[in-house]
Coordinates of C-alpha atoms in Angstrom, one line a residue:
Chain A
G1 CA 56.6 -306.4 -108.9
N2 CA 53.5 -305.1 -111.0
S3 CA 53.2 -301.2 -110.0
V4 CA 51.5 -298.1 -111.2
T5 CA 52.4 -294.6 -111.2
Q6 CA 50.1 -291.6 -112.0
M7 CA 50.6 -287.9 -112.1
E8 CA 50.9 -286.1 -109.0
G9 CA 47.8 -283.9 -107.9
P10 CA 46.0 -282.3 -107.1
V11 CA 44.6 -281.1 -110.4
T12 CA 42.6 -277.8 -110.9
L13 CA 40.8 -276.8 -113.8
S14 CA 38.2 -274.7 -115.1
E15 CA 34.8 -276.1 -116.3
E16 CA 35.2 -276.8 -120.1
A17 CA 39.2 -277.3 -120.2
F18 CA 40.8 -280.3 -121.8
L19 CA 41.9 -282.8 -119.0
T20 CA 45.0 -285.3 -119.2
I21 CA 46.0 -287.1 -116.1
N22 CA 48.9 -289.1 -116.8
C23 CA 49.3 -292.9 -116.0
T24 CA 52.3 -295.3 -116.5
Y25 CA 52.7 -299.0 -115.4
T26 CA 55.2 -301.6 -114.9
A27 CA 54.2 -305.2 -115.3
T28 CA 55.2 -308.8 -116.4
G29 CA 52.8 -310.0 -119.1
Y30 CA 49.9 -308.4 -120.6
P31 CA 47.9 -306.7 -117.8
S32 CA 44.4 -305.3 -118.1
L33 CA 44.1 -301.7 -117.3
F34 CA 41.4 -299.6 -115.5
W35 CA 40.6 -296.1 -114.5
Y36 CA 38.5 -296.0 -111.4
V37 CA 36.7 -293.0 -109.9
Q38 CA 35.7 -292.0 -106.2
Y39 CA 33.2 -289.2 -105.7
P40 CA 33.1 -287.7 -102.3
G41 CA 31.4 -290.0 -99.7
E42 CA 31.5 -293.1 -102.5
G43 CA 32.9 -296.3 -103.3
L44 CA 35.3 -296.5 -106.1
Q45 CA 33.2 -297.1 -109.4
L46 CA 34.6 -298.3 -112.9
L47 CA 35.1 -295.6 -115.2
L48 CA 36.9 -297.4 -118.1
K49 CA 39.2 -300.5 -118.8
A50 CA 41.1 -301.6 -121.7
T51 CA 42.5 -305.2 -122.0
K52 CA 44.9 -305.3 -124.6
A53 CA 47.4 -303.3 -126.6
D54 CA 45.8 -300.4 -128.5
D55 CA 42.3 -301.0 -127.0
K56 CA 40.5 -297.6 -125.9
G57 CA 38.2 -297.5 -123.2
S58 CA 35.6 -295.0 -123.1
N59 CA 32.7 -293.6 -121.0
K60 CA 31.0 -290.4 -120.0
G61 CA 33.3 -288.5 -122.5
F62 CA 36.5 -290.0 -120.6
E63 CA 38.8 -291.8 -123.0
A64 CA 42.2 -294.0 -122.6
T65 CA 44.3 -295.9 -125.0
Y66 CA 46.3 -298.5 -123.9
R67 CA 49.9 -298.1 -125.2
K68 CA 52.1 -300.8 -124.8
E69 CA 55.2 -299.5 -126.2
T70 CA 55.1 -296.3 -123.6
T71 CA 53.5 -298.4 -121.1
S72 CA 51.1 -296.0 -120.5
F73 CA 47.2 -295.5 -120.2
H74 CA 46.6 -291.6 -119.8
L75 CA 43.0 -290.6 -118.9
E76 CA 41.5 -287.6 -121.4
K77 CA 38.2 -285.5 -121.7
G78 CA 37.7 -283.0 -124.0
S79 CA 35.5 -280.4 -121.8
V80 CA 35.3 -281.3 -117.9
Q81 CA 32.6 -280.5 -116.1
V82 CA 32.1 -279.4 -112.1
S83 CA 30.4 -282.9 -111.7
D84 CA 33.6 -284.5 -112.9
S85 CA 35.4 -283.5 -109.5
A86 CA 36.4 -286.6 -107.7
V87 CA 39.6 -288.5 -107.1
Y88 CA 40.7 -290.8 -110.4
F89 CA 42.9 -294.0 -109.6
C90 CA 44.6 -295.9 -112.5
A91 CA 44.9 -299.5 -111.9
L92 CA 46.1 -302.9 -113.4
S93 CA 45.2 -306.6 -113.1
D94 CA 48.0 -309.0 -113.9
L95 CA 45.8 -311.8 -115.1
Q96 CA 42.0 -312.0 -116.8
G97 CA 39.2 -312.7 -114.6
A98 CA 38.6 -311.5 -111.1
Q99 CA 42.3 -311.1 -109.9
K100 CA 44.2 -308.5 -107.7
L101 CA 44.0 -304.7 -108.6
V102 CA 47.3 -302.7 -108.3
F103 CA 46.4 -299.0 -108.1
G104 CA 47.8 -295.7 -108.4
Q105 CA 47.9 -293.5 -105.7
G106 CA 45.0 -291.4 -107.0
T107 CA 44.6 -287.7 -108.6
R108 CA 42.3 -285.1 -106.9
L109 CA 40.6 -283.2 -109.5
T110 CA 38.7 -280.2 -108.8
I111 CA 36.8 -278.3 -111.3
N112 CA 35.8 -274.7 -111.0
P113 CA 32.5 -273.4 -112.6
Chain B
E4 CA 20.5 -304.4 -107.9
A5 CA 21.8 -303.4 -104.6
G6 CA 25.6 -302.6 -104.3
V7 CA 28.2 -303.9 -102.0
V8 CA 27.1 -303.0 -98.5
Q9 CA 29.5 -302.1 -95.9
S10 CA 29.3 -301.4 -91.9
P11 CA 29.9 -299.4 -90.0
R12 CA 30.7 -296.6 -92.2
Y13 CA 32.7 -294.7 -89.4
K14 CA 34.4 -296.3 -86.6
I15 CA 36.5 -294.5 -83.6
I16 CA 38.3 -296.9 -81.3
E17 CA 41.1 -296.5 -78.9
K18 CA 44.4 -298.5 -79.3
K19 CA 44.5 -302.0 -78.4
Q20 CA 40.7 -302.3 -78.8
P21 CA 39.4 -304.8 -80.8
V22 CA 36.9 -303.8 -84.2
A23 CA 35.2 -305.6 -86.7
F24 CA 34.1 -304.6 -90.4
W25 CA 31.3 -306.3 -92.1
C26 CA 30.9 -306.7 -95.9
N27 CA 27.5 -308.1 -97.7
P28 CA 28.8 -308.3 -101.6
I29 CA 26.6 -308.2 -104.7
S30 CA 24.2 -311.3 -104.8
G31 CA 25.7 -314.2 -106.7
H32 CA 29.3 -312.3 -106.9
N33 CA 31.8 -315.4 -105.8
T34 CA 34.7 -313.1 -105.3
L35 CA 35.3 -311.1 -102.6
Y36 CA 38.2 -308.5 -101.6
W37 CA 39.1 -306.5 -98.9
Y38 CA 41.6 -303.7 -99.5
L39 CA 43.3 -301.0 -97.0
Q40 CA 43.2 -297.4 -98.5
N41 CA 45.6 -295.2 -96.7
L42 CA 45.1 -291.5 -96.9
G43 CA 46.2 -290.0 -100.2
Q44 CA 47.0 -293.6 -101.4
G45 CA 45.3 -296.1 -103.5
P46 CA 43.7 -299.1 -102.2
E47 CA 46.0 -302.1 -101.8
L48 CA 44.5 -305.5 -101.2
L49 CA 44.3 -307.4 -97.8
I50 CA 42.7 -310.7 -99.0
R51 CA 40.5 -312.3 -101.8
Y52 CA 38.3 -315.3 -101.4
E53 CA 37.1 -317.4 -104.2
N54 CA 33.5 -318.5 -102.4
E55 CA 34.2 -319.2 -98.8
E56 CA 38.3 -320.2 -99.9
A57 CA 40.9 -317.5 -98.7
V58 CA 43.0 -317.8 -102.1
D59 CA 45.3 -314.7 -101.6
D60 CA 45.8 -313.4 -97.9
S61 CA 49.9 -312.7 -98.6
Q62 CA 49.3 -309.0 -97.5
L63 CA 47.1 -309.7 -94.5
P64 CA 49.0 -308.9 -91.3
K65 CA 48.1 -312.1 -89.9
D66 CA 49.5 -311.1 -86.1
R67 CA 46.8 -309.1 -85.7
F68 CA 44.3 -309.2 -88.7
S69 CA 41.6 -312.0 -89.6
A70 CA 39.0 -312.4 -91.8
E71 CA 36.3 -314.7 -92.5
R72 CA 33.4 -315.8 -95.4
L73 CA 31.2 -318.4 -93.8
K74 CA 28.9 -319.7 -96.4
G75 CA 30.7 -317.9 -99.3
V76 CA 28.6 -315.1 -98.8
D77 CA 29.1 -312.1 -96.1
S78 CA 32.4 -311.5 -94.7
T79 CA 33.8 -309.9 -91.7
L80 CA 37.4 -308.1 -91.4
K81 CA 38.6 -308.1 -87.9
I82 CA 41.7 -306.5 -86.0
Q83 CA 42.8 -307.3 -82.9
P84 CA 44.5 -305.3 -81.2
A85 CA 44.3 -302.1 -83.2
E86 CA 47.3 -300.0 -83.6
L87 CA 47.4 -296.2 -84.1
G88 CA 48.8 -297.0 -87.6
D89 CA 45.5 -299.2 -88.8
S90 CA 43.6 -295.7 -89.2
A91 CA 42.5 -296.0 -92.9
V92 CA 39.3 -296.8 -95.1
Y93 CA 38.7 -300.3 -95.2
L94 CA 37.1 -301.2 -98.7
C95 CA 35.0 -304.1 -99.6
A96 CA 34.8 -305.3 -103.0
S97 CA 33.2 -308.1 -105.4
S98 CA 32.9 -309.6 -108.6
H99 CA 31.6 -312.6 -110.6
R100 CA 34.4 -314.5 -111.8
L101 CA 32.4 -315.8 -115.0
A102 CA 30.8 -312.9 -116.1
G103 CA 31.6 -309.2 -116.9
G104 CA 35.2 -309.6 -117.2
N105 CA 37.2 -308.7 -114.1
E106 CA 35.3 -305.5 -113.1
Q107 CA 35.5 -305.2 -109.3
F108 CA 32.4 -303.3 -107.7
F109 CA 33.3 -301.4 -104.4
G110 CA 31.3 -300.6 -101.2
P111 CA 31.5 -297.0 -99.8
G112 CA 34.2 -298.3 -97.1
T113 CA 34.6 -298.2 -93.6
R114 CA 36.9 -295.3 -92.3
L115 CA 38.5 -296.6 -89.1
T116 CA 40.1 -293.9 -86.6
V117 CA 42.1 -295.6 -83.8
L118 CA 43.2 -293.1 -81.0

């Protein structure tokens, strides 16, 4: 079945450091890929998405590129801020439209000032 | 625009007791999801509704879990009786099938502790 594997956490960085959180997936067909973020005490929020190979999703300085050849969707940010501290989830949707999301286990990110 | 509303935010019960969670989706969203999130894990789908019809409940443990979405708006998820292993966060999400692609909007969740 479909699955998502994320880089194990927790990840701790200093402010202005470069961030990479790895995500790889296993799926039949051509899934859509997502990064969701969960700030403390809040629900999951969509951070960015990509719906086909070589698409790049971006938002709030974060980027991720849909790499079909390596089945990856790594999250990157050039300069992190304290406010980026949260749990990040990689996910896939196996069909277009409002369908089931399959999530990775999440990566907790802490940014120190 | 109001987001997905869930209540209660926290619930503590003893095992074998019943418990119910309530979800009010974003207005106009016809698809509603219930997810289970265990500590340190990503959410896992329990059930998905299209309007008032449960179209995917394959992961719902039907011996003790039940859900309903009367009138295709609010939804209730019930556990009876609760077991220790049911301690988790129960997330509700909604989406509009015909707009916004496949983005799901999540509520803050209900954290259940079973003693």
